[in-house]
Backbone as a chain_set.jsonl record, in Angstrom:
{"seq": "XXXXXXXXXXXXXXXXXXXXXXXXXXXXXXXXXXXXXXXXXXXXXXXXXXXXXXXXXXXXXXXXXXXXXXXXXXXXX", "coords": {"N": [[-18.691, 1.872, 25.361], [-15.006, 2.446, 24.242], [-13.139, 1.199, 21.774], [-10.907, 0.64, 23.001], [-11.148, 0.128, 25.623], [-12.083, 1.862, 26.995], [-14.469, 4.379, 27.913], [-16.627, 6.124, 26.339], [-17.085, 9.712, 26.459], [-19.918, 10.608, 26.379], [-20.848, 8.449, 27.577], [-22.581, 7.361, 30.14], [-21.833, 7.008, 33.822], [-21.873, 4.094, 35.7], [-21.102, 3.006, 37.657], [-20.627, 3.811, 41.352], [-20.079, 6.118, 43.376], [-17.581, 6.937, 45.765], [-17.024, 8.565, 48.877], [-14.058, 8.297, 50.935], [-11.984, 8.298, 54.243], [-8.578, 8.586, 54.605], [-5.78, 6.987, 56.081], [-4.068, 9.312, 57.196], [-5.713, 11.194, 57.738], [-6.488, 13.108, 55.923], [-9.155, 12.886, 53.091], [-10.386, 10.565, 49.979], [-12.253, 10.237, 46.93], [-13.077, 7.934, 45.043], [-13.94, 5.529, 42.087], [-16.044, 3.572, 42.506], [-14.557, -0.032, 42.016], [-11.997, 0.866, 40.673], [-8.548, 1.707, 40.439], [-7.131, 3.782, 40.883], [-8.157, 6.706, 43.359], [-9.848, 9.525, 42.394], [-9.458, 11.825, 43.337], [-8.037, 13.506, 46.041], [-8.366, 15.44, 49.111], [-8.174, 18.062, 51.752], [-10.526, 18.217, 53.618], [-13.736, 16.039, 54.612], [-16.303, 17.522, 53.756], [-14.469, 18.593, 51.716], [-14.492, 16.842, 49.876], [-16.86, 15.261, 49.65], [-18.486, 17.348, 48.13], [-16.609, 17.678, 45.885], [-16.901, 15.04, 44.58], [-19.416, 15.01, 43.993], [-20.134, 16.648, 42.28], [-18.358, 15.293, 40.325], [-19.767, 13.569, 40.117], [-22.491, 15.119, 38.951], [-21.442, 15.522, 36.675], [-20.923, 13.346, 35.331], [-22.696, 11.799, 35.157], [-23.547, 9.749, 37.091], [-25.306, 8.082, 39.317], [-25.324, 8.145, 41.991], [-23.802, 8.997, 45.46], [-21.553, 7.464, 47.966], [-20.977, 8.216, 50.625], [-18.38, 7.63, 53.819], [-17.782, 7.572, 56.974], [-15.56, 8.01, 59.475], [-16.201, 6.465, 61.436], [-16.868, 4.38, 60.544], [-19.454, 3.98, 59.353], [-22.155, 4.605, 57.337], [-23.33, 6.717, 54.277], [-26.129, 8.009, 51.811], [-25.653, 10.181, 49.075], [-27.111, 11.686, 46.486], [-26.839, 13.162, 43.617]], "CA": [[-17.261, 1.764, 25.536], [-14.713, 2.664, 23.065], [-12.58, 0.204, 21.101], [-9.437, 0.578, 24.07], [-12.12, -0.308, 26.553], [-12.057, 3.325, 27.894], [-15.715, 5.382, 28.748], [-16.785, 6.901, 25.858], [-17.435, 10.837, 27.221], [-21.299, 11.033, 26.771], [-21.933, 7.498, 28.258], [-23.024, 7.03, 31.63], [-21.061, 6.219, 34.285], [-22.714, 3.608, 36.286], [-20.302, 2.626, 39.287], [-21.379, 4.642, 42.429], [-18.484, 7.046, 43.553], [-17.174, 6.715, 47.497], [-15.957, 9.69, 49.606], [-13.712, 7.678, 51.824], [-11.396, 8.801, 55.094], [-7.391, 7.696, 54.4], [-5.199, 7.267, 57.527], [-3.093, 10.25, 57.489], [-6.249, 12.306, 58.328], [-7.287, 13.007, 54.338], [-10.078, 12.145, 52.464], [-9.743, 10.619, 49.101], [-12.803, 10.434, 46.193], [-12.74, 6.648, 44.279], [-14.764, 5.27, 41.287], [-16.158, 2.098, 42.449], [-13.802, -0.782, 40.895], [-11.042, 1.659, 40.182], [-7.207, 1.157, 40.942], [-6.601, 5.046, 41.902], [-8.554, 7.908, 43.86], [-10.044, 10.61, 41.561], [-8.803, 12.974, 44.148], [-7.832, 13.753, 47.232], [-8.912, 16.455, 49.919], [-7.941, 17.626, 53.503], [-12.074, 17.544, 54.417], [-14.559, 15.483, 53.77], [-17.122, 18.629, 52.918], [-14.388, 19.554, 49.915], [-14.251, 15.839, 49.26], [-18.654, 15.02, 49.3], [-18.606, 18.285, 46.959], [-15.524, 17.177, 44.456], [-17.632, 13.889, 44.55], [-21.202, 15.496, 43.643], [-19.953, 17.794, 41.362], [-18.237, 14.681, 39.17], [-21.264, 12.317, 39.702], [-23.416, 15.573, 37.79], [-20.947, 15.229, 35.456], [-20.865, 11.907, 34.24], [-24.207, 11.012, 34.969], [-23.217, 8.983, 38.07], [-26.671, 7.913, 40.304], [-25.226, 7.658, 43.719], [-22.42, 8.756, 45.843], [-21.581, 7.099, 49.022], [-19.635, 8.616, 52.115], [-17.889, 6.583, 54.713], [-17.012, 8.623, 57.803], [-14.224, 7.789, 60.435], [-16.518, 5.294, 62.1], [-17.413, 2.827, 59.853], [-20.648, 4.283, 58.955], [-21.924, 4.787, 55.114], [-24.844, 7.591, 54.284], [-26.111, 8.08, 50.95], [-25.889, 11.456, 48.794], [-27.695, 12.09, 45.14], [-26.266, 13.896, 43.216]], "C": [[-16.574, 1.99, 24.191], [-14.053, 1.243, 22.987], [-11.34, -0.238, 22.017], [-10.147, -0.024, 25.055], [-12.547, 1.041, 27.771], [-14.215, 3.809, 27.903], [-16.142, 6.006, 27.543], [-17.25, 8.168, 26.671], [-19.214, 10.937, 27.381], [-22.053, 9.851, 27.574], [-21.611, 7.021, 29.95], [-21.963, 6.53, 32.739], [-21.999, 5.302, 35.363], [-22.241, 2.876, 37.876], [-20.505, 3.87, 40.135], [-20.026, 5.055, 42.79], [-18.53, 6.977, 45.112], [-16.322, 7.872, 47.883], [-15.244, 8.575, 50.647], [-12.715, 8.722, 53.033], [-9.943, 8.227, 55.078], [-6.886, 7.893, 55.881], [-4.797, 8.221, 57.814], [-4.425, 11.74, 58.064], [-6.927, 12.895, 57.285], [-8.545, 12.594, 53.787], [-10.354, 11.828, 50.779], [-11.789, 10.309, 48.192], [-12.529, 9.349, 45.212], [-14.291, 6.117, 43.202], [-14.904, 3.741, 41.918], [-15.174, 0.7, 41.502], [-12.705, 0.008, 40.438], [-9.609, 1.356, 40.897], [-6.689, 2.616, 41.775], [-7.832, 5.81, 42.64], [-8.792, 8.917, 42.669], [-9.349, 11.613, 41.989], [-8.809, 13.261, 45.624], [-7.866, 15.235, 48.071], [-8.547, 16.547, 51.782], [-9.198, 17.591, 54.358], [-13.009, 16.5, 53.603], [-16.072, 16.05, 53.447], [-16.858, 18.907, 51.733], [-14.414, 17.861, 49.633], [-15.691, 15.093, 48.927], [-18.677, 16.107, 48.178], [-18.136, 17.627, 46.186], [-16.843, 15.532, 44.423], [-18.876, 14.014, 43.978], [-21.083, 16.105, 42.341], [-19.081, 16.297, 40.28], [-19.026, 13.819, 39.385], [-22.134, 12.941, 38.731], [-22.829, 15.233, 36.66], [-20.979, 14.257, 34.632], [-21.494, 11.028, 34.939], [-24.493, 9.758, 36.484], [-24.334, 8.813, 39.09], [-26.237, 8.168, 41.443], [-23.639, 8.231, 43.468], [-22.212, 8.807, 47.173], [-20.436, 7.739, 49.785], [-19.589, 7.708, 52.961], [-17.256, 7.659, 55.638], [-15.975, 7.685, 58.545], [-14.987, 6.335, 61.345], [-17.494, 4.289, 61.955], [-19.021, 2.95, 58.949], [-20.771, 4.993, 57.873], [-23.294, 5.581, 55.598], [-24.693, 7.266, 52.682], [-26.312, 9.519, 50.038], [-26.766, 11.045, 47.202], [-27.348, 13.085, 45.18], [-27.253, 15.277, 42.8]], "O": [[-17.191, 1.831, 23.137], [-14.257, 0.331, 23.789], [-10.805, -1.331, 21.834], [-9.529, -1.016, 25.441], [-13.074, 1.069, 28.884], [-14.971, 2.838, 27.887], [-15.87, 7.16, 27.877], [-17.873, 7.849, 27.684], [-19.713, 11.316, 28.44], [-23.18, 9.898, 28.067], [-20.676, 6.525, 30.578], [-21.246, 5.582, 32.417], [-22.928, 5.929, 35.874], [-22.892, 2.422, 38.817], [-20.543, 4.957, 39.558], [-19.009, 4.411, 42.531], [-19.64, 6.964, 45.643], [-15.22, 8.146, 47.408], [-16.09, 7.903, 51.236], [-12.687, 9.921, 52.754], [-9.961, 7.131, 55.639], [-7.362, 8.681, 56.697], [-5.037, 8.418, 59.005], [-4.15, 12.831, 58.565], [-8.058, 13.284, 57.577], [-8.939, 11.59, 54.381], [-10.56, 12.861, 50.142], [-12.649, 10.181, 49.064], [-11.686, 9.686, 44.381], [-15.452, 6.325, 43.555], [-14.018, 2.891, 41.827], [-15.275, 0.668, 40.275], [-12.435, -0.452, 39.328], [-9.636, 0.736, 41.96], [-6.095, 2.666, 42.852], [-8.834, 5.181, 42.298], [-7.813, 9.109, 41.947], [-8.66, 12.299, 41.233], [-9.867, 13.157, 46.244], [-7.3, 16.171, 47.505], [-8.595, 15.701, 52.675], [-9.196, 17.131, 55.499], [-13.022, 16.231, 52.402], [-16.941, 15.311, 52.986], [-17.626, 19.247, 50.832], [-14.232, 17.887, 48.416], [-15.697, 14.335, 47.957], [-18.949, 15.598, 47.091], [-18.867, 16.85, 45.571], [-17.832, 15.902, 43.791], [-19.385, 13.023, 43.455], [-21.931, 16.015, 41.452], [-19.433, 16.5, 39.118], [-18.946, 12.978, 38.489], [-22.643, 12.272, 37.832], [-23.436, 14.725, 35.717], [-21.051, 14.305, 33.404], [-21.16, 9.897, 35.294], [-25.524, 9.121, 36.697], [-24.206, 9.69, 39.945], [-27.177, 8.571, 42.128], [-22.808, 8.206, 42.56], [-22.507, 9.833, 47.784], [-19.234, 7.718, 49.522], [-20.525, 6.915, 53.066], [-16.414, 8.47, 55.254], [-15.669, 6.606, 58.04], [-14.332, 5.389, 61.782], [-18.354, 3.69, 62.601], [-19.499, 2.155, 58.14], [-19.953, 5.785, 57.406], [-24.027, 5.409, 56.572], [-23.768, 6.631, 52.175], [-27.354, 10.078, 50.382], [-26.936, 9.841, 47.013], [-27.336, 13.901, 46.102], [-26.738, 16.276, 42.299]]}, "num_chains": 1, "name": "protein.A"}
């Protein structure tokens, strides 16, 4: 961590990333423990990708989907 309490860039991220399903029909992309959405998507194909593709990035082990009916899978990145 740096001195702000921010991420330094080369270290690890270790909270597991969540594709989730929002009401309006969306699907949004959240850091475990986080206050916003990384990003938001109208599927949840571009939203498991955007999700995979920043878990390689910053080292992230796991990233969980949640479909429409309640049910969790698990991806690796």
């Amino acid at each position: 961590m740096t001195s702000e309490g921010r991420k330094a860039p080369d270290e690890p991220a270790t909270q597991p990333l969540h594709v989730i399903p929002d009401r309006v029909g969306g699907w949004r992309v959240e850091r475990e423990g986080a206050e916003r959405p990384l990003s938001k998507h109208n599927s949840e194909t571009a939203a498991e990708g955007a999700a995979v593709t920043v878990a390689r990035d910053t080292d992230t082990p796991d990233v969980v989907v949640h479909d429409r009916y309640d049910r969790i899978r698990h991806t690796r990145p």
